[in-house]
Amino acid sequence: MRAILACALLAALLAPAAAAPPADGQTGAQAGDFAAFLAALRPEAEARGVGRGTFEAAFAGIRGPDPEILARTKRQGEFARPVWEYLVGAVSPGRIARGQARGRALAKTLDAIEARYGVPAPVLLAVWGVESDFGASAGSLPTVRALATLAQARFRGDLFREELLSALVILQRGDITPERMKGSWAGAMGQVQFLPSTFLKHAVDFDGDGHRDIWRSDADALASIAAYLKALGWDPGLSWGYAVVLPEGFDLTRYAGDLGDFARRGVRRLDGGALPPAGRASLFLPGGRGGPAFLITDNFEVIRGYNTSDSYALAIGHLADRLAGGPALSAPWPSAAERLDGPGLRALQEGLRAAGVYDGAVDGRAGPKLREAIRRYQIREGLPADGYASPTLLRRFGP
């Protein structure tokens, strides 16, 4: 009986659309498949407390999957984007200037958020800047439409079905209307680009208006970033890391240890400040020897929890430093001939796996596991242990 009622309600919801030709290039079969998808979704939404009115309002005018969003799923980049190319866009002079201006305008709010959650204002501004250019580019695609398209296509299994159900719960709770619930093609929403499940767990009503509004409220957006980073394990006693200068002849095999020990070994901060006397850190050379050098702490990994990318985490950290008045990086980055693309990284992962030092995914992505495997191999083979995935290293595993 429940299934019959659900289908009847769905038919009523879609009745106006049925009289018109399918929108967005949908065939009749595709529209029928989408209707069946919604019919199956409705009882799951009801089980999570989503009422009939909310469900109907959420899908009003959505007659089928969005072909443009489906096309985006097939445009996954084949080649790895190097860190330095990412940094050029993420830490541009214009973004630094805009971020500093926003920081001055929101100083009291940022101070209050930092006092509550322990995350420094420059880090909050940096995340906000990279995610949405301080709210200016929060995404314009309807979230329910995007998630429904991905869910029906079973892109990444059931992930987007769960996110779609979470989006409906948000609408039921009244934090946002369907018309204003917008974001990216993959369902990341608002100024902070939270997926709906992340919103439900970590979004904050910091301005006290009764709604967690990461779309229009700067205070809610910034506090939500802080709450999320705190939940991911942010340590208020640590920086994300430090841009540093290594002394000549530095022993790269001792790449992890206490910050005070790094200082005693001659490592100095690029901005001229003193390294803290305590706290664990590891050396990160994203461009290999001769390129920019960083000491990264556990808070670097916290930032990676927001977006699991070394490039992203480094961009957040360096942008935070620049917003606080820190210097630009001065050491040169590798040339195009000195880096590996996605297929090259996959080949290196396979070679390191065969050498018994890598047990991660063969996915063509650089990250902590690959970096550590490279260092283990370099140390074993008596090579400079910079952890950098270079073409020279790849050639050791074959032509």
Short mmCIF file of C-alpha atoms in Angstrom, two decimals:
data_model
loop_
_atom_site.label_atom_id
_atom_site.label_comp_id
_atom_site.label_asym_id
_atom_site.label_seq_id
_atom_site.Cartn_x
_atom_site.Cartn_y
_atom_site.Cartn_z
CA MET A 1 0.00 0.00 0.00
CA ARG A 2 2.85 2.37 0.90
CA ALA A 3 4.48 1.81 -2.51
CA ILE A 4 1.14 2.46 -4.28
CA LEU A 5 0.67 5.68 -2.30
CA ALA A 6 4.22 6.78 -3.06
CA CYS A 7 3.70 6.22 -6.78
CA ALA A 8 0.41 8.10 -6.67
CA LEU A 9 2.01 11.07 -4.95
CA LEU A 10 4.89 11.01 -7.41
CA ALA A 11 2.49 10.95 -10.35
CA ALA A 12 0.75 14.00 -8.93
CA LEU A 13 4.10 15.73 -8.51
CA LEU A 14 5.18 15.06 -12.08
CA ALA A 15 1.79 15.50 -13.75
CA PRO A 16 2.45 19.02 -15.13
CA ALA A 17 5.76 17.90 -16.63
CA ALA A 18 4.21 14.80 -18.20
CA ALA A 19 2.09 16.90 -20.53
CA ALA A 20 5.14 18.67 -21.92
CA PRO A 21 8.05 17.30 -23.96
CA PRO A 22 10.90 16.02 -21.78
CA ALA A 23 13.28 18.85 -20.86
CA ASP A 24 17.02 19.09 -21.36
CA GLY A 25 17.12 16.56 -24.16
CA GLN A 26 15.64 13.74 -22.06
CA THR A 27 13.91 10.92 -23.89
CA GLY A 28 10.61 9.55 -22.65
CA ALA A 29 12.41 6.45 -21.37
CA GLN A 30 14.90 8.58 -19.46
CA ALA A 31 12.10 10.63 -17.91
CA GLY A 32 10.36 7.41 -16.93
CA ASP A 33 13.55 6.08 -15.34
CA PHE A 34 13.88 9.31 -13.38
CA ALA A 35 10.30 9.08 -12.18
CA ALA A 36 10.94 5.53 -11.00
CA PHE A 37 14.10 6.75 -9.24
CA LEU A 38 12.10 9.39 -7.36
CA ALA A 39 9.40 6.87 -6.49
CA ALA A 40 12.01 4.62 -4.88
CA LEU A 41 13.65 7.58 -3.14
CA ARG A 42 10.48 8.93 -1.51
CA PRO A 43 10.04 6.23 1.18
CA GLU A 44 13.73 6.55 2.10
CA ALA A 45 13.25 10.30 2.50
CA GLU A 46 10.07 9.77 4.55
CA ALA A 47 11.99 7.44 6.86
CA ARG A 48 14.37 10.34 7.58
CA GLY A 49 11.52 12.71 8.41
CA VAL A 50 11.16 14.43 5.05
CA GLY A 51 7.52 15.38 4.54
CA ARG A 52 5.47 15.28 1.35
CA GLY A 53 5.53 19.04 0.89
CA THR A 54 9.30 19.24 1.27
CA PHE A 55 9.86 16.39 -1.18
CA GLU A 56 7.58 17.88 -3.80
CA ALA A 57 9.05 21.36 -3.46
CA ALA A 58 12.57 19.96 -3.76
CA PHE A 59 11.87 18.26 -7.09
CA ALA A 60 9.47 20.79 -8.57
CA GLY A 61 10.47 21.41 -12.18
CA ILE A 62 13.12 18.65 -12.22
CA ARG A 63 12.00 16.29 -14.97
CA GLY A 64 15.12 14.25 -15.41
CA PRO A 65 18.90 14.10 -14.99
CA ASP A 66 20.99 17.04 -16.14
CA PRO A 67 23.09 15.99 -19.16
CA GLU A 68 25.69 18.68 -18.48
CA ILE A 69 26.31 17.28 -15.01
CA LEU A 70 26.57 13.76 -16.41
CA ALA A 71 29.12 15.07 -18.91
CA ARG A 72 31.19 16.50 -16.06
CA THR A 73 31.58 13.04 -14.55
CA LYS A 74 33.40 11.95 -17.71
CA ARG A 75 35.83 14.86 -17.65
CA GLN A 76 37.95 13.63 -14.78
CA GLY A 77 41.47 14.93 -15.36
CA GLU A 78 43.88 12.26 -16.61
CA PHE A 79 46.98 14.16 -15.64
CA ALA A 80 48.14 15.28 -12.23
CA ARG A 81 48.17 19.04 -11.76
CA PRO A 82 51.46 20.09 -10.15
CA VAL A 83 51.41 21.91 -6.84
CA TRP A 84 52.90 25.08 -8.24
CA GLU A 85 50.25 25.47 -10.93
CA TYR A 86 47.56 25.12 -8.27
CA LEU A 87 49.26 27.71 -6.07
CA VAL A 88 49.37 30.30 -8.86
CA GLY A 89 45.58 30.48 -8.92
CA ALA A 90 44.92 29.82 -5.26
CA VAL A 91 47.42 32.31 -3.84
CA SER A 92 47.22 35.14 -6.36
CA PRO A 93 47.96 38.79 -5.48
CA GLY A 94 44.31 39.66 -6.09
CA ARG A 95 43.08 36.97 -3.72
CA ILE A 96 45.54 38.06 -1.05
CA ALA A 97 44.33 41.65 -1.32
CA ARG A 98 40.65 40.63 -1.23
CA GLY A 99 41.24 38.35 1.71
CA GLN A 100 43.04 41.00 3.73
CA ALA A 101 40.22 43.45 3.06
CA ARG A 102 37.60 40.91 4.13
CA GLY A 103 39.65 40.13 7.20
CA ARG A 104 39.66 43.79 8.26
CA ALA A 105 35.92 44.11 7.65
CA LEU A 106 35.11 40.96 9.64
CA ALA A 107 37.76 41.31 12.34
CA LYS A 108 35.36 41.15 15.30
CA THR A 109 33.51 38.15 13.90
CA LEU A 110 36.76 36.33 13.13
CA ASP A 111 38.10 37.02 16.62
CA ALA A 112 34.92 35.60 18.16
CA ILE A 113 35.06 32.50 15.97
CA GLU A 114 38.73 31.93 16.76
CA ALA A 115 38.01 32.29 20.48
CA ARG A 116 35.30 29.63 20.28
CA TYR A 117 36.93 27.08 17.99
CA GLY A 118 40.68 27.74 18.22
CA VAL A 119 41.26 28.05 14.46
CA PRO A 120 43.24 31.19 13.48
CA ALA A 121 41.51 33.83 11.40
CA PRO A 122 44.02 33.65 8.50
CA VAL A 123 43.34 29.92 8.11
CA LEU A 124 39.57 30.51 8.08
CA LEU A 125 39.97 33.25 5.50
CA ALA A 126 42.24 31.05 3.40
CA VAL A 127 39.74 28.18 3.29
CA TRP A 128 36.94 30.63 2.51
CA GLY A 129 39.03 32.20 -0.23
CA VAL A 130 40.00 28.96 -1.93
CA GLU A 131 36.53 27.42 -1.66
CA SER A 132 34.49 30.35 -2.95
CA ASP A 133 36.70 33.44 -3.34
CA PHE A 134 35.30 34.79 -0.05
CA GLY A 135 31.72 34.02 -1.03
CA ALA A 136 31.86 35.56 -4.50
CA SER A 137 31.89 32.21 -6.34
CA ALA A 138 29.78 29.87 -4.25
CA GLY A 139 28.31 27.93 -7.18
CA SER A 140 25.07 28.45 -9.06
CA LEU A 141 23.81 24.95 -9.83
CA PRO A 142 20.70 23.72 -7.97
CA THR A 143 21.97 21.19 -5.43
CA VAL A 144 18.99 18.84 -5.54
CA ARG A 145 19.13 18.65 -9.33
CA ALA A 146 22.87 17.96 -9.29
CA LEU A 147 22.68 15.30 -6.59
CA ALA A 148 19.64 13.62 -8.13
CA THR A 149 21.47 13.37 -11.46
CA LEU A 150 24.54 11.81 -9.86
CA ALA A 151 22.50 9.55 -7.60
CA GLN A 152 20.36 8.14 -10.37
CA ALA A 153 23.47 7.48 -12.45
CA ARG A 154 25.04 5.73 -9.42
CA PHE A 155 28.16 7.83 -9.89
CA ARG A 156 30.48 6.60 -7.14
CA GLY A 157 27.96 4.04 -5.98
CA ASP A 158 25.51 5.15 -3.31
CA LEU A 159 27.49 8.21 -2.20
CA PHE A 160 25.33 10.77 -3.94
CA ARG A 161 22.06 9.04 -3.05
CA GLU A 162 23.03 9.50 0.61
CA GLU A 163 23.98 13.12 -0.06
CA LEU A 164 20.66 13.72 -1.82
CA LEU A 165 18.76 12.34 1.17
CA SER A 166 20.83 14.58 3.45
CA ALA A 167 19.97 17.58 1.26
CA LEU A 168 16.27 16.77 1.66
CA VAL A 169 16.71 16.63 5.43
CA ILE A 170 18.31 20.09 5.34
CA LEU A 171 15.31 21.41 3.42
CA GLN A 172 12.93 19.77 5.88
CA ARG A 173 14.73 21.49 8.78
CA GLY A 174 14.27 24.85 7.09
CA ASP A 175 17.84 26.12 6.95
CA ILE A 176 17.48 26.96 3.25
CA THR A 177 14.87 26.87 0.48
CA PRO A 178 15.24 24.70 -2.64
CA GLU A 179 15.64 27.83 -4.78
CA ARG A 180 18.59 29.04 -2.70
CA MET A 181 20.24 25.64 -2.17
CA LYS A 182 22.95 25.95 -4.81
CA GLY A 183 26.54 24.95 -5.27
CA SER A 184 28.85 22.93 -7.51
CA TRP A 185 28.07 20.24 -10.07
CA ALA A 186 29.02 17.61 -7.47
CA GLY A 187 26.67 18.93 -4.79
CA ALA A 188 29.15 20.90 -2.68
CA MET A 189 27.18 23.83 -1.31
CA GLY A 190 27.57 27.50 -0.59
CA GLN A 191 30.52 29.61 0.44
CA VAL A 192 32.22 26.69 2.21
CA GLN A 193 31.44 23.98 -0.36
CA PHE A 194 30.08 21.49 2.18
CA LEU A 195 28.39 18.35 0.97
CA PRO A 196 24.96 17.99 2.63
CA SER A 197 26.14 15.33 5.08
CA THR A 198 28.96 17.61 6.22
CA PHE A 199 26.49 20.46 6.59
CA LEU A 200 24.25 18.39 8.85
CA LYS A 201 27.17 17.51 11.12
CA HIS A 202 29.18 20.71 11.19
CA ALA A 203 27.33 23.79 9.90
CA VAL A 204 26.87 26.52 12.52
CA ASP A 205 24.32 29.29 13.10
CA PHE A 206 26.86 31.79 14.37
CA ASP A 207 24.87 34.95 13.68
CA GLY A 208 21.96 33.63 15.77
CA ASP A 209 19.16 34.08 13.23
CA GLY A 210 17.91 30.51 13.61
CA HIS A 211 19.32 29.25 10.30
CA ARG A 212 22.66 27.71 9.40
CA ASP A 213 23.17 29.76 6.27
CA ILE A 214 26.44 28.95 4.50
CA TRP A 215 25.09 30.60 1.35
CA ARG A 216 24.59 34.21 2.46
CA SER A 217 25.87 34.61 6.02
CA ASP A 218 29.59 35.32 6.23
CA ALA A 219 29.54 34.61 9.98
CA ASP A 220 27.84 31.23 9.54
CA ALA A 221 30.19 30.31 6.69
CA LEU A 222 33.36 31.14 8.61
CA ALA A 223 32.17 29.53 11.84
CA SER A 224 31.17 26.40 9.94
CA ILE A 225 34.69 26.14 8.51
CA ALA A 226 36.09 26.51 12.02
CA ALA A 227 33.72 23.94 13.51
CA TYR A 228 34.59 21.45 10.81
CA LEU A 229 38.34 21.90 11.19
CA LYS A 230 38.01 21.55 14.96
CA ALA A 231 36.05 18.33 14.51
CA LEU A 232 38.75 17.06 12.16
CA GLY A 233 41.29 17.53 14.96
CA TRP A 234 42.72 21.05 14.63
CA ASP A 235 45.31 21.68 17.37
CA PRO A 236 45.20 25.36 18.47
CA GLY A 237 48.76 25.04 19.74
CA LEU A 238 50.22 24.36 16.30
CA SER A 239 50.58 26.20 13.03
CA TRP A 240 49.66 24.33 9.85
CA GLY A 241 53.38 24.40 9.11
CA TYR A 242 56.18 26.76 8.06
CA ALA A 243 57.88 27.73 4.84
CA VAL A 244 61.54 27.14 5.62
CA VAL A 245 65.08 27.37 4.26
CA LEU A 246 67.32 24.32 4.64
CA PRO A 247 71.03 24.62 5.36
CA GLU A 248 73.61 23.27 2.93
CA GLY A 249 74.15 19.55 3.33
CA PHE A 250 70.96 18.99 5.32
CA ASP A 251 70.39 15.30 6.08
CA LEU A 252 67.13 14.49 4.28
CA THR A 253 66.94 11.03 5.81
CA ARG A 254 65.98 12.68 9.11
CA TYR A 255 62.85 14.27 7.69
CA ALA A 256 60.53 13.95 10.69
CA GLY A 257 61.04 15.09 14.24
CA ASP A 258 60.63 17.85 16.78
CA LEU A 259 60.48 21.45 15.61
CA GLY A 260 63.13 22.40 18.13
CA ASP A 261 65.43 19.74 16.70
CA PHE A 262 64.93 21.09 13.18
CA ALA A 263 65.93 24.52 14.48
CA ARG A 264 69.07 23.09 16.08
CA ARG A 265 69.94 21.46 12.75
CA GLY A 266 69.96 24.85 11.05
CA VAL A 267 66.48 24.99 9.52
CA ARG A 268 65.12 28.53 9.58
CA ARG A 269 61.75 30.04 8.75
CA LEU A 270 61.40 31.91 5.47
CA ASP A 271 59.71 34.83 7.26
CA GLY A 272 62.58 35.18 9.74
CA GLY A 273 60.58 34.08 12.78
CA ALA A 274 61.73 31.45 15.23
CA LEU A 275 60.55 27.88 15.00
CA PRO A 276 58.65 26.79 18.11
CA PRO A 277 60.73 24.85 20.65
CA ALA A 278 58.35 21.86 20.58
CA GLY A 279 55.85 20.13 18.34
CA ARG A 280 56.20 17.37 15.78
CA ALA A 281 56.69 18.15 12.10
CA SER A 282 57.93 16.58 8.89
CA LEU A 283 59.77 18.00 5.92
CA PHE A 284 57.71 18.48 2.76
CA LEU A 285 59.52 19.20 -0.51
CA PRO A 286 56.71 19.26 -3.10
CA GLY A 287 59.12 20.25 -5.87
CA GLY A 288 62.07 18.15 -4.72
CA ARG A 289 65.50 19.37 -3.66
CA GLY A 290 66.12 23.00 -4.54
CA GLY A 291 62.43 23.91 -4.56
CA PRO A 292 60.34 25.49 -1.79
CA ALA A 293 60.62 23.64 1.51
CA PHE A 294 58.07 23.31 4.29
CA LEU A 295 57.81 21.82 7.74
CA ILE A 296 54.25 20.52 8.07
CA THR A 297 52.47 19.58 11.29
CA ASP A 298 49.45 17.45 12.11
CA ASN A 299 47.29 20.46 11.26
CA PHE A 300 48.36 20.08 7.63
CA GLU A 301 46.67 16.68 7.70
CA VAL A 302 43.60 18.29 9.28
CA ILE A 303 43.36 20.62 6.29
CA ARG A 304 43.67 17.58 4.02
CA GLY A 305 40.58 16.26 5.79
CA TYR A 306 38.66 19.15 4.22
CA ASN A 307 40.04 18.25 0.78
CA THR A 308 42.37 15.26 0.48
CA SER A 309 44.99 16.95 -1.66
CA ASP A 310 48.53 18.04 -0.84
CA SER A 311 48.13 20.93 -3.27
CA TYR A 312 44.96 22.09 -1.54
CA ALA A 313 46.41 21.87 1.96
CA LEU A 314 49.58 23.69 0.93
CA ALA A 315 47.54 26.39 -0.80
CA ILE A 316 45.49 26.94 2.36
CA GLY A 317 48.58 27.11 4.52
CA HIS A 318 50.55 29.42 2.25
CA LEU A 319 47.55 31.67 1.59
CA ALA A 320 47.00 31.94 5.35
CA ASP A 321 50.63 33.00 5.74
CA ARG A 322 50.34 35.60 2.98
CA LEU A 323 47.10 36.99 4.44
CA ALA A 324 48.96 37.42 7.73
CA GLY A 325 51.71 39.39 5.96
CA GLY A 326 54.16 36.57 5.28
CA PRO A 327 56.54 36.54 2.29
CA ALA A 328 56.07 34.93 -1.10
CA LEU A 329 57.97 31.75 -1.89
CA SER A 330 61.30 32.45 -3.53
CA ALA A 331 62.85 29.08 -4.38
CA PRO A 332 62.23 27.88 -7.95
CA TRP A 333 59.75 25.15 -8.83
CA PRO A 334 60.70 22.28 -11.16
CA SER A 335 60.33 22.67 -14.91
CA ALA A 336 57.70 20.71 -16.83
CA ALA A 337 60.39 18.19 -17.78
CA GLU A 338 61.09 17.52 -14.11
CA ARG A 339 57.62 16.37 -13.09
CA LEU A 340 55.40 13.35 -13.67
CA ASP A 341 51.87 13.46 -15.04
CA GLY A 342 49.08 11.12 -13.94
CA PRO A 343 50.20 8.09 -16.00
CA GLY A 344 53.77 8.68 -14.83
CA LEU A 345 52.67 8.72 -11.20
CA ARG A 346 50.74 5.48 -11.71
CA ALA A 347 53.81 3.85 -13.26
CA LEU A 348 55.91 5.03 -10.32
CA GLN A 349 53.36 3.66 -7.85
CA GLU A 350 53.48 0.31 -9.62
CA GLY A 351 57.28 0.31 -9.57
CA LEU A 352 57.45 1.17 -5.89
CA ARG A 353 54.86 -1.50 -5.14
CA ALA A 354 56.98 -4.07 -6.96
CA ALA A 355 59.96 -2.84 -4.93
CA GLY A 356 58.02 -3.60 -1.73
CA VAL A 357 57.81 -0.05 -0.37
CA TYR A 358 54.34 1.09 -1.48
CA ASP A 359 50.99 -0.39 -0.46
CA GLY A 360 48.63 2.43 -1.47
CA ALA A 361 46.28 2.78 -4.42
CA VAL A 362 47.67 2.93 -7.97
CA ASP A 363 45.65 6.02 -8.83
CA GLY A 364 48.11 8.50 -10.33
CA ARG A 365 47.76 10.88 -7.38
CA ALA A 366 50.54 12.25 -5.23
CA GLY A 367 49.97 12.19 -1.49
CA PRO A 368 51.46 11.21 1.88
CA LYS A 369 51.57 7.47 1.14
CA LEU A 370 53.42 7.92 -2.12
CA ARG A 371 55.75 10.48 -0.56
CA GLU A 372 56.67 8.13 2.28
CA ALA A 373 57.20 5.22 -0.12
CA ILE A 374 59.54 7.32 -2.24
CA ARG A 375 61.54 8.27 0.83
CA ARG A 376 61.81 4.67 1.97
CA TYR A 377 63.05 3.67 -1.46
CA GLN A 378 65.48 6.59 -1.67
CA ILE A 379 66.94 5.85 1.75
CA ARG A 380 67.27 2.17 0.90
CA GLU A 381 69.04 2.97 -2.37
CA GLY A 382 71.27 5.71 -0.95
CA LEU A 383 69.54 8.50 -2.89
CA PRO A 384 68.72 12.00 -1.57
CA ALA A 385 65.51 11.39 0.37
CA ASP A 386 63.39 14.32 -0.81
CA GLY A 387 60.22 12.26 -1.37
CA TYR A 388 59.72 13.83 -4.80
CA ALA A 389 58.15 11.85 -7.64
CA SER A 390 60.52 12.71 -10.47
CA PRO A 391 61.03 11.32 -13.99
CA THR A 392 64.59 10.42 -12.94
CA LEU A 393 63.23 8.24 -10.16
CA LEU A 394 60.70 6.61 -12.49
CA ARG A 395 63.46 5.64 -14.93
CA ARG A 396 64.95 3.38 -12.27
CA PHE A 397 61.95 1.09 -12.76
CA GLY A 398 62.23 0.69 -16.51
CA PRO A 399 62.14 2.59 -19.81
#
